Amino acid sequence: MEFQVVQVSSLEKVRAQDSLRRDEIHKKTVLAGERLSYQICMKADSRMDVAVSVESGLKDAVRLYMVQDAYIDVPAREEDMEGEDYMTLEPGFMPDILVPLEEQGNRLAVTSRTATVWVKVDVPRDTPAGDYRIKVRLLPVDMQAAKAPAAEDAAFTVCQVMDVRVIPASMPEQRLIYTRWFYADCIAVQHDVEIYSEEHWELIDRYIAAAADVGMNMILVPIHTPPLDTAVGTVRPCVQLVDIEKKGDRYEFSFGKFRRFIDICKKNGIRYYEMAHMFSQWGAKCAPNIMVTENGKTDYMFGWHVAADSKEYVAFLAQYIEAVSKELEAEGISEQTYFHISDEPTLESMETYRTASDIMRPLIGGSKTFDALSNYAFCENGLIECPVTSVEHIHEFLEHDVENQWAYYCCGPEKVFPNSFLAMPSHRVRVLGFLLYKYNIKGFLHWGLNFYNSCVSKYPINPYVTTSGDKAFPSGDPFILYPGRDSVYGSIRGEATYEGIQDMDVCFALERHIGREAVVAMIDEAAGRNLRFDDYPRNREFLEGLREAMVEKIEKLSAAAD
């Protein structure tokens, strides 16, 4: 029996039919507190079952995943995409889903089509500097047997070794504020549980933990159901955390569910919070769908039928935001909270956005406002504190040296720029980190952590059948988490984004020694150009070579400082 195995970079995407003739890696140098990821890919000329185990002084820090394929139904929507750095422009399958190998009893089937184990090592921050070895042992097993054979009894054993050098320096605390929008309603629908039942709360906990595991430190909080991707005149399942009752001209607010939600976020290391948008999407013309109880009847008192600047809604907002703000202060998170006004307003809607901004900003105290928008005129008119700008338009904003500049991508751009579509190679996802560092971007936002609906949420979709919102978006755009068996699965794209954030953190670690200007110069020199969001090397060698050079320099400078 022929058995092939290679150990490759996390930036490789090895598809089922691909050859395993790849550049292998067996050594890595990391900072204490850094995550190291790599892959072990296997093929056999006839079906065999393999048990996977780890031997290492870092064993407790190692997690193993089986890589599963996701279906690409829309590789890209634009035409003339040849040469635009996609792995495929045809529908098909792409490795992406990371299923904990323990769910499979730490076993997987190997055939003539590539089977891959993703190895994730979270090196503890207190790990002493030195050399460590991670040995992943692959044993053939009888799947009907109660346990795998001992290593010495196996017909053959294959061991893949990674030598890890931990340098005498630690990763700095993540500075980037990072959010992908969290949809509590999609969790309830996908897992078929009642909203805010105990089962739903447990799943919310798991999804937020999975988000935090790939670097997210901000969560969209559904104080009311977020008015996002909802067809005009319709409602999404109500996930409103704040219970509201109207008594005459006054409103009473109950925050029990809100407090439980914030407790889950804090437990999972979330540090920043964004309140659901206070006005409708794409122009702030209407109030969001908000449930209110009056005279014993609970219904949508506000929504598409209520103008954004109506006296009733303005009067409600004054009381609502005051109550929310007091609760944020009680939770100790008001200074880490951001309020949305309306998502992606256009120039044509600037006056309605101005009205909404004028209503909101005096009410939020020490919190901030931010929104996704791509026209600098909103900043010129003083309507936004933290513009969240598409990477496609961000260089116009950067010319004005905005103090609290954020970035995002959403549905596009499909050409040239970084993004995280399934059909893209992983280097196009990860390059974001060096770009965010170079241009001093404070935060990154994406619209889809777990959006499992069609366009404008007309109906739920099966994320294992369509990854495009039923052909509305490029595949992979709506989510980086997949619903599992009463659980949630991560993705290669989520990990590649996190590796980009770690690249940014390595830049900050080096900056302590040589200063920001020297780090930026090192990035541009490695790129061989003025690195821009629309001009960067399209290969993994640039990313891995630059990171290794930075870590080597940090090691030398740290040793000299001692």
XYZ file of C-alpha atoms in Angstrom:
562
model
C 0.000 0.000 0.000
C 1.311 3.430 -0.939
C 0.841 6.147 1.660
C 1.848 9.761 0.952
C 2.139 12.433 3.606
C 3.462 16.009 3.547
C 3.634 18.744 6.176
C 2.893 22.152 4.674
C 2.247 25.799 5.443
C -1.093 26.988 6.781
C -1.256 29.221 3.707
C -1.552 26.249 1.357
C -4.996 25.145 0.229
C -4.592 21.539 -0.863
C -7.693 20.454 -2.751
C -8.869 16.842 -2.959
C -7.486 16.232 -6.433
C -4.191 18.142 -5.969
C -0.743 16.595 -6.004
C 1.070 16.375 -2.672
C 4.316 17.545 -4.218
C 4.646 20.622 -2.019
C 7.313 22.535 -0.160
C 7.433 20.944 3.269
C 8.022 22.772 6.534
C 9.559 21.289 9.652
C 10.848 24.318 11.584
C 9.169 27.438 12.906
C 10.263 30.256 15.199
C 7.591 31.983 17.262
C 7.109 34.441 20.097
C 5.696 33.271 23.395
C 1.936 33.703 23.260
C 1.773 33.220 19.491
C -0.364 30.731 17.569
C 1.374 28.428 15.124
C -0.711 26.607 12.508
C 0.303 24.123 9.841
C -1.172 21.198 7.913
C -0.486 17.517 7.404
C -1.878 16.242 4.095
C -2.269 12.552 3.259
C -3.226 10.224 0.415
C -3.333 6.442 0.016
C -3.809 4.272 -3.038
C -6.601 2.397 -1.252
C -8.819 3.414 1.638
C -7.247 3.268 5.070
C -8.141 4.650 8.484
C -5.581 6.574 10.467
C -5.428 7.428 14.154
C -3.759 10.726 14.946
C -1.970 11.542 18.187
C 0.476 14.144 19.477
C 3.690 13.794 21.438
C 5.234 17.028 22.651
C 6.218 19.104 25.627
C 3.646 21.528 24.181
C 0.991 18.813 23.877
C -1.559 20.664 26.014
C -1.334 23.626 23.634
C -2.013 21.551 20.501
C -5.434 21.217 18.875
C -6.105 18.984 15.861
C -8.797 19.478 13.227
C -9.995 17.553 10.225
C -10.227 19.841 7.194
C -13.494 19.430 5.320
C -14.506 20.889 1.991
C -17.001 23.715 1.579
C -19.006 24.096 -1.608
C -18.244 27.080 -3.830
C -21.432 27.854 -5.764
C -20.374 31.411 -6.721
C -16.569 31.740 -7.041
C -16.978 35.388 -8.157
C -19.792 37.521 -9.527
C -17.827 39.815 -11.830
C -16.770 38.904 -15.342
C -13.241 38.973 -16.765
C -11.695 37.513 -13.612
C -8.818 35.674 -15.272
C -5.532 36.666 -13.649
C -7.277 38.110 -10.599
C -5.604 35.743 -8.121
C -8.332 33.152 -7.609
C -7.641 29.458 -7.137
C -10.657 28.608 -9.272
C -13.360 30.412 -11.193
C -15.517 27.288 -11.445
C -18.036 25.972 -8.909
C -16.671 23.108 -6.865
C -15.172 22.267 -3.510
C -12.492 24.014 -1.471
C -10.934 23.014 1.868
C -12.201 25.362 4.581
C -14.197 23.793 7.433
C -12.220 22.858 10.572
C -13.880 20.016 12.474
C -12.267 19.094 15.819
C -10.621 15.747 15.245
C -11.753 14.554 18.653
C -15.323 14.489 17.247
C -14.040 11.701 14.981
C -12.322 9.855 17.825
C -9.022 11.345 16.588
C -9.304 9.218 13.467
C -9.855 9.995 9.811
C -10.251 8.111 6.560
C -7.487 8.482 3.963
C -8.124 7.717 0.293
C -6.689 8.756 -3.062
C -8.240 12.185 -2.464
C -6.389 14.487 -0.088
C -7.177 14.191 3.612
C -5.794 17.005 5.777
C -5.181 17.504 9.484
C -4.910 21.118 10.628
C -2.519 21.499 13.568
C -3.044 24.541 15.779
C -0.580 25.313 18.556
C -1.325 28.153 20.972
C 2.072 28.590 22.596
C 1.424 29.715 26.192
C 2.587 33.218 27.008
C 4.656 31.918 29.927
C 6.529 29.334 27.810
C 10.284 29.562 28.534
C 12.433 30.415 25.546
C 13.937 27.350 23.947
C 13.463 24.540 21.452
C 10.415 22.278 21.443
C 9.378 19.381 19.233
C 5.846 18.536 18.149
C 5.500 15.002 16.828
C 2.214 14.036 15.174
C 1.959 10.264 14.958
C -0.169 8.631 12.233
C -1.183 4.985 12.852
C -3.292 2.711 10.623
C -6.275 1.372 12.551
C -9.126 -1.050 12.244
C -12.180 1.217 12.584
C -14.096 -1.682 14.107
C -11.512 -2.183 16.838
C -12.085 -0.698 20.263
C -8.795 1.152 20.233
C -5.853 1.910 17.999
C -2.905 -0.470 18.052
C 0.112 0.474 20.052
C 2.840 2.174 18.044
C 5.167 -0.804 18.309
C 2.445 -3.159 17.034
C 1.482 -1.101 14.004
C 2.351 -2.359 10.552
C 3.822 1.028 9.929
C 3.900 4.339 11.696
C 4.429 7.741 10.150
C 5.550 10.643 12.305
C 5.524 14.245 11.202
C 7.810 16.500 13.228
C 7.715 20.255 13.728
C 10.652 21.818 15.575
C 9.482 24.989 17.286
C 11.842 27.621 18.597
C 10.289 29.985 21.154
C 12.256 33.226 21.381
C 12.702 35.265 24.608
C 9.969 37.744 23.666
C 6.188 37.742 23.988
C 3.448 38.722 21.587
C 2.001 42.102 22.565
C -1.673 42.419 23.383
C -3.791 42.713 20.240
C -4.351 46.374 19.385
C -6.657 45.931 16.407
C -10.360 46.081 17.216
C -11.861 43.314 15.108
C -15.505 42.462 14.536
C -17.574 40.365 12.188
C -21.284 40.774 12.635
C -22.888 38.263 14.947
C -26.439 37.079 14.187
C -28.192 35.412 17.123
C -31.264 34.692 15.001
C -29.276 32.655 12.471
C -27.974 30.457 15.302
C -31.494 29.732 16.553
C -32.797 28.926 13.065
C -29.853 26.714 12.036
C -29.913 24.707 15.250
C -33.711 24.673 15.501
C -33.897 26.018 19.044
C -36.178 28.580 20.621
C -34.685 32.066 20.813
C -33.089 32.660 24.221
C -33.919 29.177 25.434
C -31.169 27.542 27.470
C -30.084 25.679 24.334
C -29.813 28.968 22.464
C -27.762 30.608 25.234
C -25.353 27.656 25.217
C -24.927 27.979 21.455
C -24.454 31.751 21.691
C -21.649 31.062 24.161
C -19.992 28.598 21.760
C -20.263 30.916 18.762
C -18.817 33.870 20.646
C -16.004 31.636 21.944
C -15.290 30.534 18.360
C -15.242 34.168 17.228
C -12.841 35.141 20.011
C -10.602 32.183 19.133
C -9.816 33.790 15.765
C -9.097 37.236 17.157
C -12.487 38.884 17.336
C -12.578 41.182 20.357
C -15.764 43.113 19.496
C -19.322 41.789 19.247
C -22.456 43.255 17.666
C -24.941 43.383 20.550
C -28.616 42.920 19.606
C -30.123 45.341 22.120
C -32.832 45.291 19.443
C -32.826 43.081 16.356
C -30.093 44.576 14.150
C -31.669 46.303 11.101
C -29.271 44.595 8.715
C -29.904 42.690 5.481
C -33.655 42.762 6.005
C -36.035 43.302 3.076
C -38.038 46.520 3.334
C -41.293 45.919 5.167
C -40.208 42.577 6.645
C -38.785 41.420 9.966
C -36.132 38.915 10.978
C -36.681 36.649 14.002
C -36.731 38.914 17.034
C -33.559 38.633 19.155
C -34.060 41.864 21.090
C -32.159 41.695 24.376
C -33.845 44.679 26.048
C -37.454 44.202 27.152
C -39.444 47.430 26.755
C -42.808 48.479 28.139
C -44.579 51.769 27.401
C -46.551 53.422 30.165
C -47.995 56.719 29.009
C -45.147 58.905 27.795
C -42.551 56.870 29.650
C -40.789 53.641 28.744
C -39.507 51.035 31.183
C -36.517 48.905 30.221
C -35.480 45.496 31.547
C -31.878 44.378 30.970
C -31.807 40.792 32.278
C -31.056 39.174 28.898
C -28.651 41.975 28.013
C -26.621 41.356 31.168
C -26.445 37.631 30.469
C -25.234 38.332 26.937
C -22.526 40.728 28.158
C -21.440 38.199 30.794
C -20.925 35.608 28.031
C -18.897 38.117 26.021
C -16.691 39.015 28.986
C -16.138 35.347 29.836
C -14.859 34.767 26.309
C -12.486 37.740 26.325
C -14.575 40.206 24.314
C -13.438 43.745 25.161
C -15.421 45.964 22.784
C -19.112 46.224 22.016
C -21.111 47.660 19.138
C -24.761 48.415 19.713
C -27.209 47.438 16.977
C -27.876 50.199 14.445
C -30.396 52.776 15.617
C -31.788 53.472 12.133
C -32.527 51.446 9.007
C -29.777 50.353 6.627
C -28.655 52.275 3.532
C -29.926 55.725 4.443
C -31.382 55.988 7.954
C -34.904 56.595 6.637
C -36.790 54.468 9.147
C -36.666 53.223 12.711
C -35.423 49.658 13.283
C -37.858 46.900 14.198
C -38.270 47.275 17.976
C -40.721 45.308 20.099
C -42.609 47.218 22.804
C -45.306 46.083 25.222
C -48.243 48.457 25.799
C -51.458 47.646 27.647
C -50.464 43.997 27.769
C -49.878 43.692 24.020
C -46.377 43.202 22.572
C -45.705 44.232 18.980
C -43.384 46.216 16.729
C -44.103 49.755 17.884
C -41.215 50.941 15.704
C -40.015 49.713 12.344
C -40.412 50.340 8.630
C -43.708 52.141 9.274
C -42.038 54.789 11.456
C -39.931 57.598 9.978
C -36.474 58.025 11.493
C -37.186 61.603 12.554
C -40.738 61.045 13.817
C -41.514 62.693 17.136
C -42.472 59.333 18.630
C -39.186 57.673 17.728
C -37.042 60.667 18.712
C -38.777 60.778 22.110
C -38.278 57.027 22.518
C -34.588 57.216 21.585
C -33.894 59.809 24.268
C -35.145 57.424 26.942
C -33.829 54.248 25.328
C -30.253 55.406 24.816
C -30.149 56.992 28.268
C -31.171 53.652 29.800
C -28.717 51.676 27.633
C -25.908 54.106 28.451
C -26.530 53.743 32.194
C -26.416 49.973 31.806
C -23.136 50.203 29.872
C -21.665 52.269 32.678
C -22.870 49.738 35.258
C -21.163 46.990 33.243
C -17.982 49.086 33.049
C -17.905 49.025 29.253
C -19.213 52.426 28.151
C -15.793 53.616 26.959
C -15.355 50.407 24.967
C -18.766 50.741 23.303
C -19.534 52.025 19.818
C -22.976 53.034 18.559
C -24.082 52.537 14.974
C -26.364 55.066 13.295
C -27.013 53.493 9.867
C -25.044 51.069 7.724
C -23.547 52.254 4.415
C -25.326 55.583 3.890
C -24.949 57.129 0.435
C -24.364 60.765 -0.526
C -28.034 60.980 -1.478
C -28.971 60.075 2.090
C -26.508 62.424 3.795
C -29.208 64.747 5.129
C -31.218 61.915 6.699
C -27.963 60.572 8.135
C -27.160 64.045 9.485
C -30.555 64.188 11.185
C -30.011 60.763 12.714
C -26.484 61.700 13.819
C -27.729 64.917 15.421
C -30.323 62.906 17.339
C -27.875 60.239 18.472
C -24.582 61.825 19.350
C -25.702 64.037 22.269
C -27.226 60.956 23.919
C -24.350 58.462 24.031
C -21.987 60.054 26.568
C -18.480 58.589 26.494
C -19.309 56.040 23.791
C -18.383 56.543 20.140
C -20.196 56.408 16.804
C -18.974 54.475 13.783
C -20.444 53.208 10.544
C -19.433 51.602 7.291
C -19.274 54.368 4.666
C -17.069 55.119 1.710
C -17.432 58.833 0.982
C -15.143 61.248 2.793
C -17.821 63.958 2.725
C -19.357 62.383 5.847
C -16.108 63.087 7.703
C -15.790 66.587 6.259
C -19.237 67.351 7.614
C -18.365 66.023 11.060
C -21.002 63.299 10.986
C -18.848 60.366 12.103
C -16.104 59.801 14.690
C -14.716 56.520 13.338
C -15.281 56.019 9.613
C -15.247 52.357 8.591
C -14.119 52.522 4.978
C -14.074 49.898 2.252
C -10.545 48.855 1.317
C -11.519 49.861 -2.207
C -11.858 53.526 -1.174
C -9.589 53.735 1.840
C -6.609 55.459 0.233
C -8.737 58.590 -0.279
C -9.420 58.651 3.469
C -5.779 57.946 4.310
C -4.749 61.106 2.473
C -6.641 63.051 5.147
C -4.926 61.289 8.075
C -8.166 60.390 9.880
C -7.417 59.795 13.567
C -9.698 56.793 14.117
C -9.697 55.152 10.708
C -11.240 51.685 10.334
C -11.434 49.406 7.293
C -13.850 46.812 5.946
C -14.670 44.686 2.960
C -18.143 43.383 2.159
C -19.442 41.484 -0.906
C -16.485 43.018 -2.756
C -14.128 44.151 -3.998
C -13.577 41.018 -6.045
C -10.539 42.223 -7.976
C -7.074 43.243 -6.738
C -7.855 43.985 -3.094
C -7.604 41.652 -0.064
C -10.734 39.701 0.789
C -11.759 36.343 2.242
C -13.791 34.574 -0.432
C -13.560 30.790 -0.603
C -12.063 30.757 -4.098
C -9.182 33.035 -3.083
C -5.783 31.746 -1.934
C -5.070 32.239 1.770
C -2.298 34.780 1.172
C -4.940 37.188 -0.127
C -6.700 36.930 3.230
C -3.617 37.159 5.432
C -1.944 40.131 3.672
C -4.516 42.346 5.404
C -2.435 42.331 8.609
C 0.639 44.084 7.217
C -1.596 46.572 5.398
C -3.528 47.427 8.553
C -0.268 47.989 10.413
C 1.355 50.117 7.722
C -1.623 52.459 7.456
C -2.284 52.619 11.202
C -5.826 51.271 10.915
C -7.528 51.050 14.302
C -10.232 48.508 13.547
C -11.512 46.035 10.983
C -15.160 45.149 10.367
C -16.831 42.524 8.209
C -20.541 41.940 7.826
C -20.599 38.145 8.026
C -19.532 36.031 10.972
C -22.515 33.677 10.697
C -25.061 35.006 8.209
C -26.995 31.910 7.143
C -29.745 33.631 5.139
C -30.486 34.524 1.554
C -30.019 38.109 0.388
C -32.011 40.504 2.632
C -32.997 37.507 4.774
C -35.970 36.353 2.753
C -35.335 32.764 3.870
C -32.666 30.716 5.689
C -30.126 28.747 3.662
C -28.144 25.575 4.283
C -24.484 26.704 4.591
C -23.331 23.240 3.525
C -25.241 23.586 0.236
C -24.691 27.255 -0.573
C -21.925 29.507 0.721
C -23.174 32.513 -1.256
C -26.493 33.351 0.402
C -28.118 31.406 -2.448
C -26.044 33.012 -5.202
C -26.278 36.554 -3.859
C -22.630 37.025 -2.815
C -19.233 35.544 -3.659
C -18.973 32.221 -1.852
C -17.602 32.530 1.673
C -18.569 36.169 2.092
C -21.543 35.616 4.441
C -19.744 33.567 7.119
C -16.480 32.168 8.457
C -18.171 29.917 11.048
C -20.166 26.798 10.200
C -22.928 25.280 12.354
C -21.896 21.927 13.777
C -23.581 19.242 15.826
C -24.823 21.388 18.712
C -21.559 23.232 18.192
C -19.773 25.492 15.777
C -16.850 24.916 13.410
C -14.153 27.381 12.436
C -12.594 27.819 9.008
C -9.268 28.146 7.258
C -10.313 31.670 6.242
C -10.932 32.612 9.854
C -7.505 31.294 10.814
C -5.809 33.105 7.902
C -7.366 36.375 9.065
C -6.111 35.708 12.582
C -2.629 35.006 11.245
C -2.797 38.423 9.583
C -3.681 40.001 12.915
C -0.692 38.205 14.447
C 1.517 39.635 11.677
C 0.274 43.048 12.773
C 1.118 42.206 16.395
C 4.630 41.074 15.376
C 5.052 44.500 13.727
C 4.122 46.166 17.021
C 6.578 43.910 18.878
C 9.370 44.935 16.508
C 8.306 48.586 16.691
C 9.282 48.594 20.380
C 12.888 48.068 19.300
C 13.312 50.008 16.043
C 10.355 52.402 15.797
C 7.353 52.530 13.501
C 9.065 54.152 10.493
C 11.728 51.441 10.352
C 9.080 48.696 10.511
C 7.117 50.276 7.655
C 10.335 50.571 5.634
C 11.020 46.877 6.274
C 7.537 45.980 4.974
C 7.949 48.003 1.790
C 11.446 46.658 1.195
C 10.236 43.070 1.504
C 7.321 43.856 -0.828
C 9.624 45.532 -3.336
C 7.159 48.399 -3.640
C 5.052 50.880 -1.726
C 2.663 48.352 -0.195
C -0.938 49.409 -0.812
C -4.351 47.812 -0.467
C -4.436 47.642 -4.269
C -0.778 46.673 -4.786
C 0.905 43.895 -2.822
C 2.860 40.690 -3.614
C 0.462 37.901 -4.466
C 2.252 34.988 -2.865
C 2.767 33.384 0.510
C 6.554 33.689 0.360
C 6.326 37.445 0.908
C 4.202 37.023 4.034
C 6.137 34.178 5.599
C 9.551 35.591 4.688
C 8.738 39.023 6.139
C 7.329 37.569 9.327
C 10.365 35.306 9.797
C 12.739 38.240 9.228
C 10.865 40.295 11.808
C 10.899 37.507 14.392
C 14.623 36.970 13.821
C 15.259 40.675 14.356
C 13.113 40.710 17.517
C 15.075 37.736 18.868
C 18.439 39.426 18.286
C 17.332 42.764 19.715
C 15.699 41.107 22.736
C 18.902 39.181 23.464
C 20.958 42.373 23.120
C 18.621 44.208 25.497
C 19.147 41.505 28.129
